[in-house]
PDB file of C-alpha atoms in Angstrom:
ATOM      1  CA  MET A 222      -0.128   0.058  -0.128  1.00 58.00           C
ATOM      2  CA  ILE A 223       1.224   3.138  -0.833  1.00 62.00           C
ATOM      3  CA  THR A 224       1.519   6.065   2.063  1.00 70.00           C
ATOM      4  CA  SER A 225       2.892   8.510   0.292  1.00 75.00           C
ATOM      5  CA  ASN A 226       3.786   9.794  -3.126  1.00 83.00           C
ATOM      6  CA  GLN A 227       6.349  12.196  -1.510  1.00 85.00           C
ATOM      7  CA  PRO A 228       9.472  12.738  -3.081  1.00 88.00           C
ATOM      8  CA  TYR A 229      12.710  11.866  -0.484  1.00 91.00           C
ATOM      9  CA  GLN A 230      13.943  15.450   1.407  1.00 94.00           C
ATOM     10  CA  GLY A 231      16.530  15.897   2.537  1.00 96.00           C
ATOM     11  CA  HIS A 232      17.309  18.228   5.596  1.00 96.00           C
ATOM     12  CA  PHE A 233      19.598  20.777   7.848  1.00 96.00           C
ATOM     13  CA  THR A 234      21.317  19.516  11.005  1.00 96.00           C
ATOM     14  CA  GLU A 235      24.542  21.124  12.696  1.00 94.00           C
ATOM     15  CA  ILE A 236      27.717  18.566  12.257  1.00 92.00           C
ATOM     16  CA  ASP A 237      30.333  20.303  14.407  1.00 92.00           C
ATOM     17  CA  GLY A 238      28.611  23.956  14.830  1.00 90.00           C
ATOM     18  CA  VAL A 239      28.520  23.823  11.093  1.00 93.00           C
ATOM     19  CA  GLN A 240      24.483  23.826   9.084  1.00 95.00           C
ATOM     20  CA  THR A 241      24.804  21.324   7.123  1.00 97.00           C
ATOM     21  CA  HIS A 242      22.423  19.852   4.396  1.00 98.00           C
ATOM     22  CA  ILE A 243      21.750  16.134   4.012  1.00 98.00           C
ATOM     23  CA  PHE A 244      20.527  14.200   1.333  1.00 98.00           C
ATOM     24  CA  ALA A 245      20.652  10.158   1.539  1.00 98.00           C
ATOM     25  CA  LEU A 246      20.248   8.120  -1.441  1.00 98.00           C
ATOM     26  CA  ARG A 247      21.692   4.669  -2.642  1.00 98.00           C
ATOM     27  CA  VAL A 248      23.800   3.657  -6.252  1.00 98.00           C
ATOM     28  CA  TYR A 249      22.173   2.193  -8.333  1.00 97.00           C
ATOM     29  CA  PHE A 250      23.129  -0.468 -11.365  1.00 96.00           C
ATOM     30  CA  GLU A 251      22.502   2.916 -13.871  1.00 96.00           C
ATOM     31  CA  ASP A 252      25.164   4.157 -11.132  1.00 97.00           C
ATOM     32  CA  THR A 253      27.929   1.865 -12.670  1.00 97.00           C
ATOM     33  CA  ASP A 254      30.626   1.301 -14.808  1.00 94.00           C
ATOM     34  CA  PHE A 255      30.700  -1.951 -15.926  1.00 91.00           C
ATOM     35  CA  SER A 256      33.287  -3.020 -12.684  1.00 92.00           C
ATOM     36  CA  GLY A 257      29.851  -2.651 -10.560  1.00 92.00           C
ATOM     37  CA  VAL A 258      32.106   0.812  -9.730  1.00 97.00           C
ATOM     38  CA  VAL A 259      30.624   4.430  -9.736  1.00 98.00           C
ATOM     39  CA  TYR A 260      31.237   6.233 -12.610  1.00 96.00           C
ATOM     40  CA  HIS A 261      33.378   9.479 -12.435  1.00 95.00           C
ATOM     41  CA  ALA A 262      30.570  11.869 -14.064  1.00 96.00           C
ATOM     42  CA  ARG A 263      27.773  10.263 -11.521  1.00 97.00           C
ATOM     43  CA  TYR A 264      29.000  11.387  -8.336  1.00 98.00           C
ATOM     44  CA  LEU A 265      27.890  15.342 -10.552  1.00 98.00           C
ATOM     45  CA  HIS A 266      24.212  14.215 -10.927  1.00 98.00           C
ATOM     46  CA  PHE A 267      24.136  12.914  -6.707  1.00 98.00           C
ATOM     47  CA  MET A 268      26.039  16.935  -5.994  1.00 98.00           C
ATOM     48  CA  GLU A 269      23.333  18.143  -8.035  1.00 97.00           C
ATOM     49  CA  ARG A 270      20.599  16.813  -6.366  1.00 97.00           C
ATOM     50  CA  ALA A 271      21.506  17.839  -3.286  1.00 98.00           C
ATOM     51  CA  ARG A 272      22.172  20.370  -3.450  1.00 97.00           C
ATOM     52  CA  SER A 273      19.199  21.377  -5.424  1.00 96.00           C
ATOM     53  CA  ASP A 274      17.269  19.853  -2.204  1.00 97.00           C
ATOM     54  CA  MET A 275      19.294  21.909  -0.545  1.00 97.00           C
ATOM     55  CA  LEU A 276      18.047  25.031  -1.890  1.00 96.00           C
ATOM     56  CA  ALA A 277      14.579  23.664  -1.783  1.00 95.00           C
ATOM     57  CA  ARG A 278      14.816  23.125   2.228  1.00 96.00           C
ATOM     58  CA  ALA A 279      16.301  26.908   2.137  1.00 95.00           C
ATOM     59  CA  ASP A 280      12.524  28.313   0.954  1.00 93.00           C
ATOM     60  CA  ILE A 281      14.986  29.449  -2.265  1.00 94.00           C
ATOM     61  CA  ASP A 282      12.631  28.691  -5.241  1.00 93.00           C
ATOM     62  CA  GLN A 283      14.387  28.440  -8.524  1.00 90.00           C
ATOM     63  CA  ALA A 284      12.137  27.217 -10.533  1.00 92.00           C
ATOM     64  CA  ALA A 285       9.654  30.733  -9.756  1.00 92.00           C
ATOM     65  CA  ALA A 286      12.424  32.754 -10.552  1.00 91.00           C
ATOM     66  CA  PHE A 287      13.189  31.428 -13.381  1.00 91.00           C
ATOM     67  CA  ALA A 288       9.450  31.743 -14.671  1.00 93.00           C
ATOM     68  CA  GLN A 289       9.399  35.127 -13.078  1.00 93.00           C
ATOM     69  CA  GLY A 290      12.462  36.090 -16.158  1.00 92.00           C
ATOM     70  CA  LEU A 291      14.918  36.443 -13.220  1.00 92.00           C
ATOM     71  CA  GLY A 292      17.586  34.235 -13.793  1.00 94.00           C
ATOM     72  CA  ALA A 293      18.892  30.607 -12.590  1.00 93.00           C
ATOM     73  CA  TYR A 294      21.693  28.970 -11.341  1.00 94.00           C
ATOM     74  CA  ALA A 295      24.735  27.844 -12.811  1.00 94.00           C
ATOM     75  CA  VAL A 296      27.690  26.066 -11.867  1.00 96.00           C
ATOM     76  CA  SER A 297      30.562  28.312 -13.060  1.00 96.00           C
ATOM     77  CA  ALA A 298      33.806  26.266 -11.014  1.00 98.00           C
ATOM     78  CA  MET A 299      34.101  23.414  -9.637  1.00 98.00           C
ATOM     79  CA  ASP A 300      37.114  21.264  -7.609  1.00 98.00           C
ATOM     80  CA  MET A 301      36.989  17.713  -7.601  1.00 98.00           C
ATOM     81  CA  LYS A 302      38.567  15.582  -5.301  1.00 98.00           C
ATOM     82  CA  PHE A 303      37.707  11.794  -5.122  1.00 98.00           C
ATOM     83  CA  HIS A 304      38.698   9.374  -2.033  1.00 98.00           C
ATOM     84  CA  ALA A 305      37.675   6.733  -2.288  1.00 98.00           C
ATOM     85  CA  PRO A 306      35.340   4.151  -4.892  1.00 98.00           C
ATOM     86  CA  ALA A 307      31.513   3.774  -4.005  1.00 98.00           C
ATOM     87  CA  HIS A 308      30.051   1.075  -5.342  1.00 98.00           C
ATOM     88  CA  PHE A 309      26.487  -0.620  -6.918  1.00 97.00           C
ATOM     89  CA  ASP A 310      23.865  -1.024  -3.625  1.00 97.00           C
ATOM     90  CA  ASP A 311      26.132   1.397  -1.679  1.00 98.00           C
ATOM     91  CA  ALA A 312      23.618   3.618   0.983  1.00 98.00           C
ATOM     92  CA  LEU A 313      25.221   7.178   0.665  1.00 98.00           C
ATOM     93  CA  VAL A 314      24.827  10.713   2.028  1.00 98.00           C
ATOM     94  CA  VAL A 315      25.715  13.741   0.417  1.00 98.00           C
ATOM     95  CA  GLN A 316      26.738  16.670   2.650  1.00 98.00           C
ATOM     96  CA  SER A 317      26.190  19.691   2.005  1.00 98.00           C
ATOM     97  CA  CYS A 318      27.552  23.778   3.188  1.00 97.00           C
ATOM     98  CA  VAL A 319      27.170  26.647   2.037  1.00 97.00           C
ATOM     99  CA  GLU A 320      30.797  28.251   2.156  1.00 97.00           C
ATOM    100  CA  LYS A 321      30.851  31.845   0.736  1.00 96.00           C
ATOM    101  CA  VAL A 322      28.214  34.322  -0.288  1.00 96.00           C
ATOM    102  CA  GLY A 323      28.490  36.887  -2.625  1.00 96.00           C
ATOM    103  CA  GLY A 324      25.842  38.901  -4.678  1.00 95.00           C
ATOM    104  CA  ALA A 325      25.934  37.066  -8.317  1.00 96.00           C
ATOM    105  CA  SER A 326      27.542  33.664  -6.109  1.00 96.00           C
ATOM    106  CA  VAL A 327      27.566  31.224  -3.850  1.00 97.00           C
ATOM    107  CA  HIS A 328      30.266  28.540  -2.993  1.00 98.00           C
ATOM    108  CA  ILE A 329      28.591  25.628  -1.603  1.00 98.00           C
ATOM    109  CA  SER A 330      31.479  22.696   0.115  1.00 98.00           C
ATOM    110  CA  GLN A 331      30.294  18.693  -0.603  1.00 98.00           C
ATOM    111  CA  GLN A 332      31.195  16.087   1.019  1.00 98.00           C
ATOM    112  CA  ILE A 333      30.068  12.054  -0.063  1.00 98.00           C
ATOM    113  CA  PHE A 334      29.630   9.806   2.747  1.00 98.00           C
ATOM    114  CA  ARG A 335      29.593   5.746   2.596  1.00 98.00           C
ATOM    115  CA  ASN A 336      29.129   5.566   6.702  1.00 98.00           C
ATOM    116  CA  GLU A 337      32.025   6.800   8.300  1.00 97.00           C
ATOM    117  CA  THR A 338      34.133   6.401   5.191  1.00 98.00           C
ATOM    118  CA  LEU A 339      35.248   9.727   2.595  1.00 98.00           C
ATOM    119  CA  LEU A 340      34.341   9.054  -0.876  1.00 98.00           C
ATOM    120  CA  LEU A 341      34.115  12.231  -3.045  1.00 98.00           C
ATOM    121  CA  SER A 342      35.152  15.890  -1.746  1.00 98.00           C
ATOM    122  CA  ALA A 343      34.449  19.164  -3.432  1.00 98.00           C
ATOM    123  CA  GLN A 344      33.742  22.713  -3.994  1.00 98.00           C
ATOM    124  CA  VAL A 345      31.158  24.089  -6.241  1.00 98.00           C
ATOM    125  CA  ARG A 346      31.086  27.763  -6.910  1.00 98.00           C
ATOM    126  CA  ALA A 347      27.243  28.425  -8.616  1.00 97.00           C
ATOM    127  CA  ALA A 348      27.072  32.313 -10.032  1.00 96.00           C
ATOM    128  CA  PHE A 349      23.522  33.502 -10.564  1.00 96.00           C
ATOM    129  CA  VAL A 350      22.846  34.231 -14.689  1.00 96.00           C
ATOM    130  CA  ALA A 351      20.183  36.372 -15.711  1.00 94.00           C
ATOM    131  CA  PRO A 352      18.311  35.169 -18.736  1.00 92.00           C
ATOM    132  CA  GLY A 353      21.187  36.494 -21.470  1.00 91.00           C
ATOM    133  CA  GLY A 354      23.361  34.538 -19.949  1.00 90.00           C
ATOM    134  CA  ARG A 355      25.475  37.097 -17.639  1.00 93.00           C
ATOM    135  CA  PRO A 356      25.409  37.432 -14.445  1.00 93.00           C
ATOM    136  CA  ALA A 357      23.202  38.548 -11.865  1.00 94.00           C
ATOM    137  CA  ARG A 358      22.650  39.681  -8.821  1.00 95.00           C
ATOM    138  CA  GLN A 359      20.885  36.805  -6.885  1.00 94.00           C
ATOM    139  CA  PRO A 360      17.522  37.581  -4.834  1.00 93.00           C
ATOM    140  CA  ALA A 361      18.684  40.312  -1.992  1.00 93.00           C
ATOM    141  CA  HIS A 362      15.818  37.408  -0.034  1.00 93.00           C
ATOM    142  CA  TRP A 363      18.335  34.289  -1.581  1.00 93.00           C
ATOM    143  CA  ILE A 364      21.075  36.155  -0.032  1.00 94.00           C
ATOM    144  CA  LYS A 365      19.777  35.993   3.287  1.00 94.00           C
ATOM    145  CA  LYS A 366      18.586  32.957   3.354  1.00 94.00           C
ATOM    146  CA  PHE A 367      22.187  31.884   2.233  1.00 93.00           C
ATOM    147  CA  ASN A 368      23.586  33.720   5.159  1.00 93.00           C
ATOM    148  CA  GLN A 369      21.927  31.992   7.501  1.00 92.00           C
ATOM    149  CA  ILE A 370      22.761  28.713   6.947  1.00 91.00           C
ATOM    150  CA  ALA A 371      26.603  29.493   5.715  1.00 89.00           C
ATOM    151  CA  ALA A 372      29.207  28.069   7.515  1.00 70.00           C
TER     152      ALA A 372
END
């Protein structure tokens, strides 16, 4: 019997004094290469889902901003370090923390864990981009929300 049609949602918690967004996921067969190891590009998908969910949980409505013609976020820089591989059927957790907030960008630190094992760490800069493709000032109330959850 289906009791809910709501998709999984992550949540914020404090870890070592820092507001951290937690997003859990499972590795499916489609995420792996022929050896059962997660294909490197799939980690980008995992981190994107976590960042999108983090924004939603912080009441930052990207879809509404886009529909109003304000713009949307685009990843402008990313630095990733792989520490250990994930495998088919692993339960993973993506931890995301807002590190720095600018007028037109936000810097987010992300880590992917399997239990206590760090698999990947990344530094991500997302720029707010106007419909014409140029950087634009992100909405003031978004900056305020980011600052509330920033490390």
